[in-house]
XYZ file of C-alpha atoms in Angstrom:
661
model
C 39.242 -111.520 -217.911
C 38.280 -108.640 -216.818
C 39.968 -107.838 -213.561
C 43.717 -108.317 -212.734
C 44.788 -108.642 -208.939
C 48.524 -108.052 -208.914
C 50.719 -108.336 -206.273
C 52.970 -105.859 -204.360
C 55.937 -107.702 -203.203
C 56.901 -109.055 -206.584
C 60.139 -109.177 -208.526
C 63.922 -109.024 -207.524
C 64.221 -109.320 -203.571
C 67.116 -106.929 -202.326
C 70.241 -110.489 -202.241
C 69.018 -110.754 -205.595
C 69.287 -106.898 -207.394
C 72.544 -106.755 -204.966
C 73.922 -109.511 -207.825
C 72.869 -108.363 -210.443
C 73.840 -104.576 -210.000
C 77.360 -106.164 -208.696
C 77.410 -108.315 -212.028
C 76.988 -105.215 -214.190
C 79.459 -102.768 -212.551
C 81.871 -105.487 -213.007
C 81.170 -105.782 -216.453
C 81.701 -101.979 -216.523
C 84.781 -102.264 -214.896
C 86.430 -104.109 -218.068
C 87.000 -107.376 -219.493
C 88.077 -110.792 -217.828
C 85.397 -110.987 -215.857
C 83.109 -113.917 -215.273
C 80.436 -115.756 -212.704
C 81.062 -118.707 -211.203
C 77.176 -120.333 -212.225
C 74.398 -118.362 -213.324
C 74.713 -115.616 -210.557
C 70.839 -116.108 -210.514
C 68.132 -118.464 -211.765
C 66.850 -116.674 -214.460
C 68.465 -117.309 -217.771
C 67.421 -114.190 -219.284
C 69.331 -112.454 -216.747
C 72.188 -114.632 -217.180
C 72.333 -114.336 -221.510
C 71.640 -110.183 -221.059
C 75.273 -110.511 -218.846
C 77.196 -112.478 -221.295
C 76.448 -109.702 -223.839
C 77.507 -107.558 -221.451
C 80.995 -109.636 -221.480
C 80.552 -111.682 -218.238
C 80.428 -115.091 -219.573
C 79.749 -118.148 -216.990
C 82.145 -120.883 -215.920
C 80.959 -123.969 -214.227
C 84.398 -124.605 -212.170
C 87.215 -122.872 -210.729
C 89.425 -125.388 -212.703
C 88.185 -123.023 -216.056
C 89.874 -120.137 -214.639
C 93.571 -119.129 -216.075
C 94.360 -117.212 -213.343
C 93.589 -113.725 -212.138
C 90.238 -113.475 -213.639
C 87.136 -111.644 -211.996
C 84.736 -114.255 -210.448
C 81.557 -113.115 -209.395
C 80.210 -115.813 -206.150
C 76.424 -116.382 -207.513
C 73.677 -115.064 -205.188
C 73.145 -118.650 -204.100
C 76.909 -118.502 -202.176
C 79.325 -121.020 -202.728
C 81.306 -124.040 -200.579
C 84.351 -122.282 -198.443
C 86.686 -125.124 -200.636
C 85.576 -123.249 -203.542
C 86.327 -120.459 -202.356
C 89.822 -121.183 -201.251
C 90.226 -123.068 -204.906
C 89.918 -119.352 -206.423
C 92.413 -118.207 -204.088
C 94.604 -120.673 -205.589
C 93.921 -119.636 -208.818
C 94.879 -115.629 -207.850
C 91.324 -114.915 -208.865
C 89.936 -111.455 -207.378
C 86.870 -112.616 -205.637
C 83.542 -110.479 -206.262
C 81.278 -112.108 -203.205
C 77.675 -111.139 -204.693
C 76.816 -114.077 -201.994
C 72.781 -112.783 -200.420
C 73.277 -111.343 -196.917
C 70.639 -114.236 -195.724
C 72.684 -116.852 -197.237
C 76.128 -115.851 -195.592
C 74.040 -115.756 -192.286
C 73.165 -119.235 -192.487
C 76.352 -120.249 -193.717
C 77.658 -118.837 -190.549
C 75.134 -120.014 -188.291
C 76.335 -123.655 -189.596
C 80.261 -122.746 -189.058
C 79.114 -121.597 -185.321
C 77.068 -124.748 -185.179
C 79.906 -127.220 -185.428
C 82.643 -124.745 -183.369
C 80.074 -125.505 -180.491
C 80.167 -129.448 -180.959
C 76.831 -129.316 -182.482
C 75.266 -131.129 -186.076
C 74.157 -128.636 -188.501
C 70.903 -129.808 -189.898
C 69.666 -128.188 -193.205
C 65.771 -128.480 -194.817
C 65.902 -127.896 -197.842
C 66.368 -128.943 -201.650
C 69.292 -131.293 -201.345
C 70.585 -130.034 -204.959
C 69.736 -126.571 -204.404
C 73.133 -124.750 -204.775
C 72.754 -122.595 -202.019
C 71.925 -125.841 -199.976
C 75.258 -126.919 -201.475
C 77.183 -124.105 -201.145
C 75.717 -123.637 -197.064
C 76.616 -127.431 -196.598
C 79.978 -126.796 -197.564
C 80.489 -124.615 -194.913
C 80.403 -127.404 -192.247
C 81.981 -130.848 -192.497
C 79.388 -133.177 -191.761
C 75.635 -131.773 -192.177
C 72.545 -133.351 -192.302
C 70.084 -132.359 -195.360
C 65.944 -133.098 -195.697
C 64.127 -131.856 -198.556
C 60.678 -132.496 -196.399
C 59.291 -134.486 -193.551
C 59.206 -138.206 -194.975
C 63.186 -138.137 -194.970
C 63.430 -136.754 -191.628
C 61.188 -139.034 -190.094
C 63.109 -142.133 -191.727
C 66.044 -140.698 -190.648
C 64.762 -140.805 -186.943
C 63.200 -144.059 -187.031
C 66.239 -145.407 -188.101
C 68.148 -144.617 -184.908
C 66.273 -143.875 -182.126
C 69.933 -142.619 -180.408
C 69.414 -140.018 -183.092
C 67.078 -137.756 -181.008
C 69.433 -137.060 -178.002
C 71.991 -135.886 -181.086
C 72.827 -131.857 -180.557
C 71.150 -130.220 -183.346
C 71.112 -126.398 -185.158
C 68.437 -126.508 -187.231
C 68.373 -123.847 -190.468
C 66.712 -124.087 -193.758
C 67.067 -122.664 -197.205
C 65.997 -119.326 -197.753
C 63.736 -120.007 -200.024
C 61.872 -123.202 -198.061
C 57.611 -122.784 -197.533
C 57.090 -121.635 -194.262
C 54.340 -124.358 -193.946
C 57.079 -127.501 -194.916
C 59.598 -125.675 -192.322
C 56.924 -125.792 -189.297
C 56.460 -129.445 -190.117
C 59.737 -130.586 -190.090
C 60.547 -128.276 -186.797
C 57.469 -129.641 -185.371
C 58.902 -133.313 -185.780
C 62.145 -132.375 -184.247
C 60.505 -130.649 -181.690
C 58.608 -133.715 -180.219
C 61.439 -136.043 -181.181
C 64.574 -134.811 -180.165
C 65.487 -133.678 -177.081
C 68.959 -131.317 -177.584
C 67.352 -128.901 -180.395
C 68.424 -125.143 -181.680
C 65.914 -123.944 -184.393
C 67.094 -120.688 -186.664
C 64.465 -119.374 -188.482
C 66.369 -118.599 -191.622
C 63.595 -118.082 -194.532
C 63.946 -115.041 -195.413
C 61.594 -112.646 -194.938
C 60.850 -111.167 -198.163
C 60.650 -114.933 -199.220
C 57.974 -115.323 -196.615
C 56.349 -112.028 -197.568
C 55.853 -112.786 -201.277
C 54.676 -116.475 -200.592
C 51.736 -115.141 -198.008
C 50.802 -111.840 -200.761
C 50.594 -115.141 -203.461
C 48.360 -117.132 -201.069
C 46.152 -113.906 -200.241
C 45.636 -113.349 -204.305
C 44.754 -117.183 -205.204
C 41.902 -117.670 -202.721
C 40.951 -114.549 -204.521
C 40.969 -114.776 -208.514
C 39.776 -117.704 -211.014
C 43.509 -118.226 -211.933
C 46.691 -116.827 -211.449
C 50.140 -116.117 -213.081
C 53.566 -116.843 -211.749
C 55.904 -115.148 -213.520
C 59.599 -116.752 -212.896
C 62.496 -119.307 -214.264
C 61.393 -122.674 -213.919
C 65.036 -123.405 -212.431
C 64.040 -121.049 -209.387
C 63.155 -122.384 -206.384
C 61.133 -119.943 -205.152
C 58.969 -119.057 -208.493
C 58.342 -122.795 -208.304
C 57.103 -123.107 -204.531
C 55.126 -119.693 -205.451
C 53.233 -121.624 -208.298
C 53.337 -124.725 -204.987
C 51.326 -122.518 -203.318
C 48.894 -121.090 -205.392
C 48.126 -124.696 -206.719
C 46.678 -125.378 -203.517
C 44.314 -122.513 -203.480
C 43.763 -121.833 -206.849
C 41.741 -124.134 -209.606
C 44.038 -122.651 -212.532
C 47.795 -121.603 -212.180
C 50.332 -121.137 -215.191
C 53.707 -120.291 -214.497
C 55.607 -118.848 -217.213
C 59.219 -117.160 -218.441
C 58.110 -114.264 -220.189
C 55.322 -112.635 -221.888
C 54.947 -114.562 -225.161
C 54.304 -117.377 -222.624
C 50.636 -116.031 -221.372
C 47.633 -118.311 -222.167
C 45.831 -115.130 -223.862
C 43.141 -117.620 -225.300
C 42.835 -119.435 -221.794
C 42.757 -116.260 -219.659
C 39.610 -114.690 -221.835
C 37.176 -117.679 -219.650
C 38.221 -116.205 -216.326
C 36.781 -112.658 -215.090
C 39.299 -112.365 -212.312
C 43.600 -112.920 -212.596
C 46.294 -112.882 -210.306
C 49.854 -112.389 -211.039
C 52.671 -112.541 -209.149
C 56.625 -113.000 -209.696
C 59.767 -114.944 -207.972
C 62.776 -113.020 -206.578
C 65.118 -113.780 -209.675
C 62.634 -112.461 -212.258
C 63.785 -108.809 -213.599
C 61.363 -106.159 -213.529
C 61.619 -105.406 -217.084
C 59.506 -109.036 -217.686
C 56.953 -108.461 -215.551
C 56.344 -105.323 -216.724
C 55.997 -107.232 -220.019
C 53.730 -109.765 -218.780
C 51.723 -106.827 -217.088
C 50.981 -104.861 -220.048
C 50.501 -107.811 -222.253
C 47.732 -108.847 -219.633
C 46.238 -105.233 -219.416
C 45.653 -104.747 -223.382
C 43.532 -107.953 -223.189
C 41.592 -106.438 -219.493
C 38.636 -103.853 -219.828
C 38.716 -103.357 -216.420
C 42.061 -103.482 -214.063
C 42.595 -102.892 -210.340
C 44.331 -104.483 -207.371
C 46.051 -104.367 -204.150
C 48.931 -102.171 -205.455
C 48.901 -99.825 -208.553
C 51.751 -102.357 -210.141
C 52.729 -100.193 -213.006
C 53.879 -97.729 -210.570
C 55.508 -99.618 -208.153
C 57.689 -101.079 -211.114
C 58.564 -97.390 -211.863
C 59.286 -97.107 -208.349
C 61.892 -99.744 -208.953
C 64.087 -97.436 -212.000
C 63.883 -93.911 -209.580
C 67.306 -93.124 -208.734
C 67.919 -90.853 -204.774
C 69.058 -87.328 -204.443
C 71.512 -86.390 -201.645
C 68.888 -85.087 -198.615
C 65.973 -87.187 -200.040
C 64.209 -88.598 -196.883
C 63.386 -92.141 -197.784
C 61.685 -95.372 -196.318
C 63.036 -98.934 -196.558
C 63.055 -102.485 -194.954
C 65.843 -103.581 -193.212
C 67.010 -106.584 -194.965
C 70.429 -107.558 -193.230
C 72.558 -106.546 -190.319
C 76.704 -107.054 -190.610
C 78.968 -105.926 -188.025
C 79.734 -102.861 -190.335
C 76.226 -101.834 -191.901
C 72.774 -102.017 -191.725
C 71.394 -103.028 -195.610
C 68.179 -101.511 -196.531
C 65.656 -102.466 -198.910
C 64.541 -98.860 -200.618
C 62.978 -100.398 -203.485
C 64.809 -98.431 -206.343
C 67.650 -99.253 -208.405
C 70.324 -98.011 -205.752
C 71.284 -100.390 -202.753
C 71.040 -99.023 -199.204
C 73.634 -99.029 -196.480
C 73.561 -97.621 -193.156
C 76.794 -97.420 -191.252
C 76.888 -98.269 -188.003
C 78.380 -94.579 -187.153
C 75.795 -93.466 -189.012
C 72.534 -95.461 -187.336
C 73.346 -93.855 -183.418
C 74.981 -91.257 -181.987
C 75.506 -93.547 -178.805
C 78.675 -95.245 -179.173
C 77.902 -98.202 -176.718
C 74.542 -98.901 -178.617
C 74.229 -102.141 -180.413
C 72.574 -102.205 -184.282
C 70.407 -105.119 -182.870
C 69.282 -103.406 -180.096
C 67.915 -100.440 -182.482
C 66.946 -102.377 -185.697
C 65.422 -106.127 -186.617
C 65.243 -107.869 -189.905
C 62.242 -106.615 -191.642
C 61.453 -103.524 -189.650
C 60.507 -100.551 -191.829
C 62.885 -97.828 -190.994
C 62.955 -93.979 -192.180
C 66.314 -92.761 -192.816
C 68.322 -89.900 -194.908
C 70.101 -89.994 -198.252
C 73.744 -88.860 -197.022
C 75.325 -89.975 -200.403
C 74.071 -91.370 -204.121
C 77.002 -93.933 -206.071
C 75.474 -94.606 -209.145
C 78.323 -95.945 -209.995
C 78.584 -98.929 -207.507
C 74.504 -98.782 -207.204
C 74.223 -98.033 -203.868
C 73.532 -94.962 -201.377
C 74.426 -94.664 -197.909
C 71.990 -93.804 -195.658
C 72.121 -92.227 -192.375
C 69.495 -92.869 -189.213
C 71.213 -90.650 -186.776
C 71.144 -87.721 -188.637
C 67.055 -87.793 -189.787
C 66.951 -88.516 -185.981
C 68.745 -85.317 -185.356
C 66.069 -83.592 -187.370
C 63.324 -85.208 -185.726
C 65.106 -84.659 -182.397
C 65.270 -80.265 -182.939
C 61.257 -80.901 -183.034
C 61.118 -83.024 -179.537
C 63.630 -80.211 -177.785
C 61.761 -77.222 -178.764
C 58.465 -79.320 -177.798
C 60.313 -80.187 -174.493
C 61.200 -77.034 -173.365
C 57.281 -75.862 -173.985
C 55.852 -78.580 -172.506
C 58.351 -79.091 -169.647
C 58.816 -82.563 -170.366
C 61.371 -84.631 -169.028
C 64.344 -85.803 -172.063
C 67.222 -88.727 -171.393
C 70.061 -88.300 -172.379
C 74.113 -89.448 -172.124
C 76.686 -86.855 -170.580
C 79.855 -86.862 -173.023
C 82.077 -83.908 -172.172
C 82.749 -81.566 -169.376
C 82.619 -78.489 -170.237
C 84.477 -75.238 -168.818
C 81.468 -74.164 -166.208
C 79.381 -77.434 -166.885
C 78.557 -80.634 -169.006
C 77.400 -81.309 -171.695
C 74.740 -84.196 -172.483
C 74.274 -85.633 -175.772
C 70.197 -86.005 -176.127
C 69.776 -87.849 -179.408
C 72.703 -86.492 -181.005
C 71.419 -82.520 -179.603
C 74.109 -81.212 -177.703
C 72.860 -79.881 -174.291
C 74.594 -77.736 -172.069
C 74.265 -77.775 -168.595
C 75.871 -75.191 -166.219
C 77.274 -76.556 -163.080
C 74.744 -75.264 -160.865
C 72.432 -77.255 -162.784
C 74.098 -80.318 -162.540
C 72.748 -81.805 -159.446
C 75.902 -82.464 -157.681
C 77.331 -79.949 -155.050
C 79.672 -77.086 -155.723
C 82.937 -77.769 -156.471
C 82.155 -81.560 -156.677
C 83.958 -83.527 -159.693
C 82.177 -82.848 -162.496
C 83.581 -85.821 -164.305
C 81.669 -88.414 -162.466
C 79.200 -87.876 -164.541
C 80.943 -88.944 -167.548
C 79.121 -91.258 -169.708
C 76.031 -91.506 -167.435
C 72.742 -91.962 -168.462
C 70.730 -88.849 -167.110
C 67.427 -87.273 -167.329
C 66.737 -83.478 -167.571
C 65.034 -80.235 -168.573
C 65.041 -77.750 -170.832
C 65.336 -74.379 -170.322
C 66.630 -72.646 -173.473
C 66.231 -73.430 -177.282
C 68.228 -71.267 -180.024
C 67.967 -73.333 -183.153
C 69.577 -71.000 -185.309
C 72.879 -70.946 -183.032
C 72.722 -74.579 -182.489
C 72.543 -73.744 -178.528
C 70.731 -75.881 -175.982
C 70.564 -75.362 -172.535
C 69.373 -78.212 -169.677
C 68.946 -78.731 -166.272
C 69.177 -82.046 -164.668
C 68.441 -80.604 -161.148
C 65.031 -79.036 -162.140
C 63.952 -83.120 -162.242
C 66.290 -84.238 -159.344
C 64.190 -81.219 -157.604
C 60.313 -82.157 -158.643
C 61.482 -86.077 -158.296
C 62.444 -85.450 -154.361
C 59.353 -83.381 -154.155
C 57.388 -85.853 -155.449
C 59.159 -88.740 -153.271
C 58.800 -86.431 -150.010
C 55.175 -85.869 -150.366
C 54.895 -89.921 -150.805
C 56.914 -89.942 -147.646
C 54.731 -88.097 -145.792
C 51.565 -89.392 -146.619
C 52.728 -92.760 -144.834
C 55.171 -91.663 -142.631
C 54.566 -93.429 -138.740
C 56.247 -94.410 -135.352
C 58.037 -97.616 -136.475
C 58.011 -97.564 -140.416
C 61.526 -98.801 -141.600
C 63.493 -97.466 -144.688
C 67.030 -97.752 -146.180
C 68.701 -93.808 -146.239
C 71.450 -92.323 -146.964
C 73.869 -90.549 -144.911
C 73.768 -86.725 -146.007
C 75.784 -85.108 -143.123
C 77.136 -85.649 -139.755
C 77.750 -82.899 -136.737
C 78.194 -83.406 -133.093
C 74.896 -84.267 -132.191
C 73.929 -86.856 -134.576
C 73.491 -87.821 -138.638
C 71.309 -86.507 -140.825
C 69.529 -89.278 -143.021
C 68.001 -88.892 -146.465
C 65.103 -91.316 -147.028
C 64.277 -90.875 -150.395
C 63.618 -87.363 -150.859
C 62.914 -86.650 -147.193
C 65.455 -85.626 -144.746
C 65.695 -86.927 -140.842
C 67.882 -86.981 -137.470
C 69.676 -89.475 -135.970
C 70.588 -88.336 -132.416
C 73.531 -89.534 -131.676
C 72.029 -91.830 -128.623
C 70.721 -93.163 -131.339
C 73.474 -94.497 -133.519
C 74.521 -96.726 -131.298
C 74.127 -99.151 -128.007
C 77.511 -98.028 -127.185
C 78.648 -94.686 -125.629
C 80.141 -92.991 -128.326
C 82.053 -89.237 -128.993
C 80.756 -88.460 -132.361
C 78.464 -90.251 -134.964
C 81.312 -90.947 -137.377
C 82.682 -93.603 -134.975
C 79.563 -95.530 -136.434
C 78.772 -94.172 -139.461
C 80.452 -92.294 -142.630
C 78.861 -89.825 -145.249
C 77.273 -91.897 -147.842
C 76.769 -94.651 -146.014
C 73.431 -96.677 -147.200
C 71.850 -97.131 -143.754
C 68.676 -99.054 -142.474
C 66.681 -96.911 -139.918
C 63.257 -96.555 -138.424
C 60.730 -94.058 -137.536
C 61.401 -92.097 -133.485
C 58.735 -89.373 -134.212
C 57.546 -87.606 -136.871
C 56.170 -83.946 -136.685
C 54.230 -83.262 -140.556
C 53.608 -79.549 -139.227
C 57.035 -78.949 -138.741
C 58.470 -81.383 -141.210
C 60.727 -82.592 -138.491
C 61.770 -86.490 -138.197
C 63.541 -88.338 -135.480
C 65.141 -91.680 -136.740
C 67.067 -94.537 -134.627
C 69.346 -96.694 -136.464
C 70.640 -98.648 -133.376
C 68.777 -102.156 -133.172
C 65.680 -101.693 -130.567
C 64.454 -105.269 -130.570
C 67.532 -106.198 -128.355
C 67.456 -104.986 -125.057
C 71.349 -104.663 -123.880
C 69.720 -105.054 -120.296
C 68.554 -108.394 -120.480
C 71.659 -110.024 -122.357
C 73.801 -108.653 -119.440
C 71.441 -110.428 -116.852
C 71.610 -113.703 -119.108
C 75.381 -113.201 -119.370
C 76.624 -111.861 -115.386
C 76.298 -112.394 -111.944
C 76.936 -110.787 -108.814
C 80.711 -111.996 -108.095
C 81.680 -112.568 -112.089
C 84.842 -111.080 -113.259
C 84.096 -108.625 -116.701
C 86.613 -106.972 -119.135
C 85.226 -103.421 -118.899
C 85.776 -99.939 -120.884
C 86.253 -97.317 -119.355
C 83.784 -94.553 -120.952
C 83.160 -91.401 -118.708
C 85.187 -90.234 -115.849
C 83.670 -88.696 -112.920
C 84.647 -86.671 -109.667
C 82.722 -89.970 -107.982
C 84.148 -92.668 -109.613
C 84.177 -93.834 -113.281
C 81.760 -94.959 -115.746
C 82.717 -98.552 -117.427
C 80.824 -100.648 -120.566
C 80.243 -104.108 -119.462
C 77.887 -104.835 -122.485
C 77.101 -102.604 -125.551
C 74.201 -100.538 -123.762
C 74.742 -100.985 -120.224
C 77.306 -99.362 -117.938
C 78.624 -99.430 -114.255
C 80.238 -97.137 -111.951
C 82.988 -98.085 -110.342
C 83.196 -96.009 -107.222
C 86.301 -93.584 -106.756
C 86.520 -96.295 -103.397
C 86.537 -99.075 -105.572
C 89.232 -98.008 -108.118
C 92.140 -98.869 -105.705
C 93.529 -100.545 -102.545
C 94.862 -97.103 -101.692
C 93.127 -93.694 -101.609
C 93.376 -91.472 -104.441
C 92.515 -88.099 -104.889
C 90.675 -88.142 -108.247
C 89.552 -91.441 -110.691
C 91.977 -89.897 -113.415
C 95.013 -90.728 -111.209
C 94.283 -94.584 -112.119
C 92.077 -94.710 -115.197
C 91.350 -93.060 -118.687
C 88.836 -93.082 -120.930
C 89.036 -95.780 -123.350
C 90.782 -98.060 -121.390
C 89.961 -101.936 -120.741
C 90.143 -102.875 -117.525
C 88.731 -106.372 -115.619
C 86.421 -105.142 -112.911
C 84.426 -107.283 -110.456
C 80.621 -107.098 -110.156
C 79.569 -106.339 -106.396
C 76.195 -105.401 -106.905
C 73.040 -105.693 -109.542
C 70.205 -103.349 -109.377
C 67.709 -105.231 -111.605
C 64.826 -102.844 -110.285
C 66.841 -99.286 -111.673
C 68.823 -101.686 -113.743
C 72.452 -100.374 -111.924
C 75.744 -102.289 -111.494
C 78.328 -101.123 -109.035
C 81.486 -102.646 -110.254
C 85.197 -102.427 -107.884
C 88.796 -103.149 -108.997
C 89.887 -102.844 -105.536
C 88.152 -106.522 -104.554
C 90.355 -108.283 -107.813
C 93.715 -106.280 -106.027
C 92.276 -107.422 -102.280
C 91.826 -110.753 -103.923
C 95.192 -110.850 -105.255
C 97.245 -109.683 -102.188
C 95.278 -112.314 -100.297
C 96.414 -114.756 -102.841
C 100.062 -113.847 -102.318
C 99.853 -113.962 -98.579
C 98.206 -117.556 -98.886
C 101.159 -118.886 -101.185
C 103.859 -117.405 -98.492
C 102.520 -118.644 -95.996
C 102.276 -122.390 -97.621
C 105.839 -122.346 -98.713
C 106.766 -121.164 -94.577
C 105.118 -124.118 -94.204
C 106.323 -126.441 -96.350
C 110.273 -125.017 -95.530
C 109.180 -126.355 -91.988
C 108.626 -130.021 -92.724
C 111.359 -130.229 -95.200
C 113.931 -128.735 -92.074
C 112.383 -131.668 -89.914
């Protein structure tokens, strides 16, 4: 044996280390503490805890009442926890967070009316524990039993199945089983619940096994993940030796091999791995590998200090915290309040299990064996550097408006308070600043004083540049007939000004509506979104004339198709003149009622009879199609009424005469 190739991922995973730490701290807290079953699958660890006073029991019935009971990392069924509560036991739950997630998945599946299907070793404590959180789970150890179950009843293919796996299941086995289910089943939900640490460990073991002449796998023979490592290596490397401790090393056999690999299961303590490594190193002339394993083991014993900047791997996300594996003896936790400065942010949108994350150590509790971390505070330190750089380079930043302040607003930019004066808020003068609260805004940094922790910014500067860029784009492509969606910015007596995206154009009052109006406010209001089209654009003078009324409709055509000479129309008086009154027949088409046609008597002026806005019936007495002019008469209708009345009176007299005869 001349060379040793070492696996970087070996020894306690996060869940196992957390369970052992909890048990050791429980032992220090006093007597009357037991573990329900082996806390992890490693006899040496269980024996060591027993020497510390944590004895093992195998069922809740062994309790006398009032004991502190440690739940093993594999977890327990819901019924077991209920029996412990009946015994008044104080439960210390060291169940791996990843196992807790699987327990929740099967519970949720059952609530949704689905059937939980578990891929794993039928008698493994983790699988039994997960199965105990639902009523009728299906458990399959491998593809053969799964195929047989599906063949036994074709109707099973349509069952609503939610698939999970044992955390230490091999990726290959899980993929084979899920492929079978995908082909056969029609109502399927698949959750890959293999522990990412397990997958990483298995991948590294396979990589090393392909490079060596022999490989050593260290771990308890009852450990499923150790057994799976051995199975994976055996399919690649011709010589695989699984041992529990250094005194089992086949040193004489190893001398025949030039290159030997070394890996270990997730339940193997670092001290045992170190013993094996040291023993192998004494027999080795040249050592090397993917990682300095001895250094890595030493790292796992290092302690943390407040103020340290550390990097770890996200191992679990719970409703209250993010759990981080720091590769040290302390477990790392990031409270949700220390994850982000944005109160509306969701943890799963910021980090994912398996992500590498850089954090700041806020507090170390060596007694409890954990470190409180903060991503937010480290982000703040980095953000100060970003803020200063943004000012120098005039880059745009994004933040959330958190409060209205005297003279302006405060914007939180990644935890940094940026004051924006009212004049730089982008709102009109005397506008209500509170309308910006909780909104995301873009701003430019104009002043930074890190010593005084003072930062000043401008939203208006960003808006101005955006408006300028938009205006340039519009002027580059604007042409008559082009349509835009715009916002009404202001109204005057002669029209409305509309912002079409960085440029203001004017809609003359005559272009707002086919109907005759006195003021633009009859058609639009400030803030309205309107569809407008370009009538003309003067690029030199930067003036744009816009239209709002629909020019695809010709009001005269509508009039001609609707009315003829002799028809009676209900018209609206729109303007009074000395010689008569103009009345709207249809929107966009007016007719003249000459003063002589307003009444059946002589009048001095139209206003003696009519008023603007009044609606009256009038008869169409002439249509000049060439000049698009209409003559109307109210008098014609009045005379017609008188004639009808005279004829009715004559008819009545004739009828009376006939009755008298």
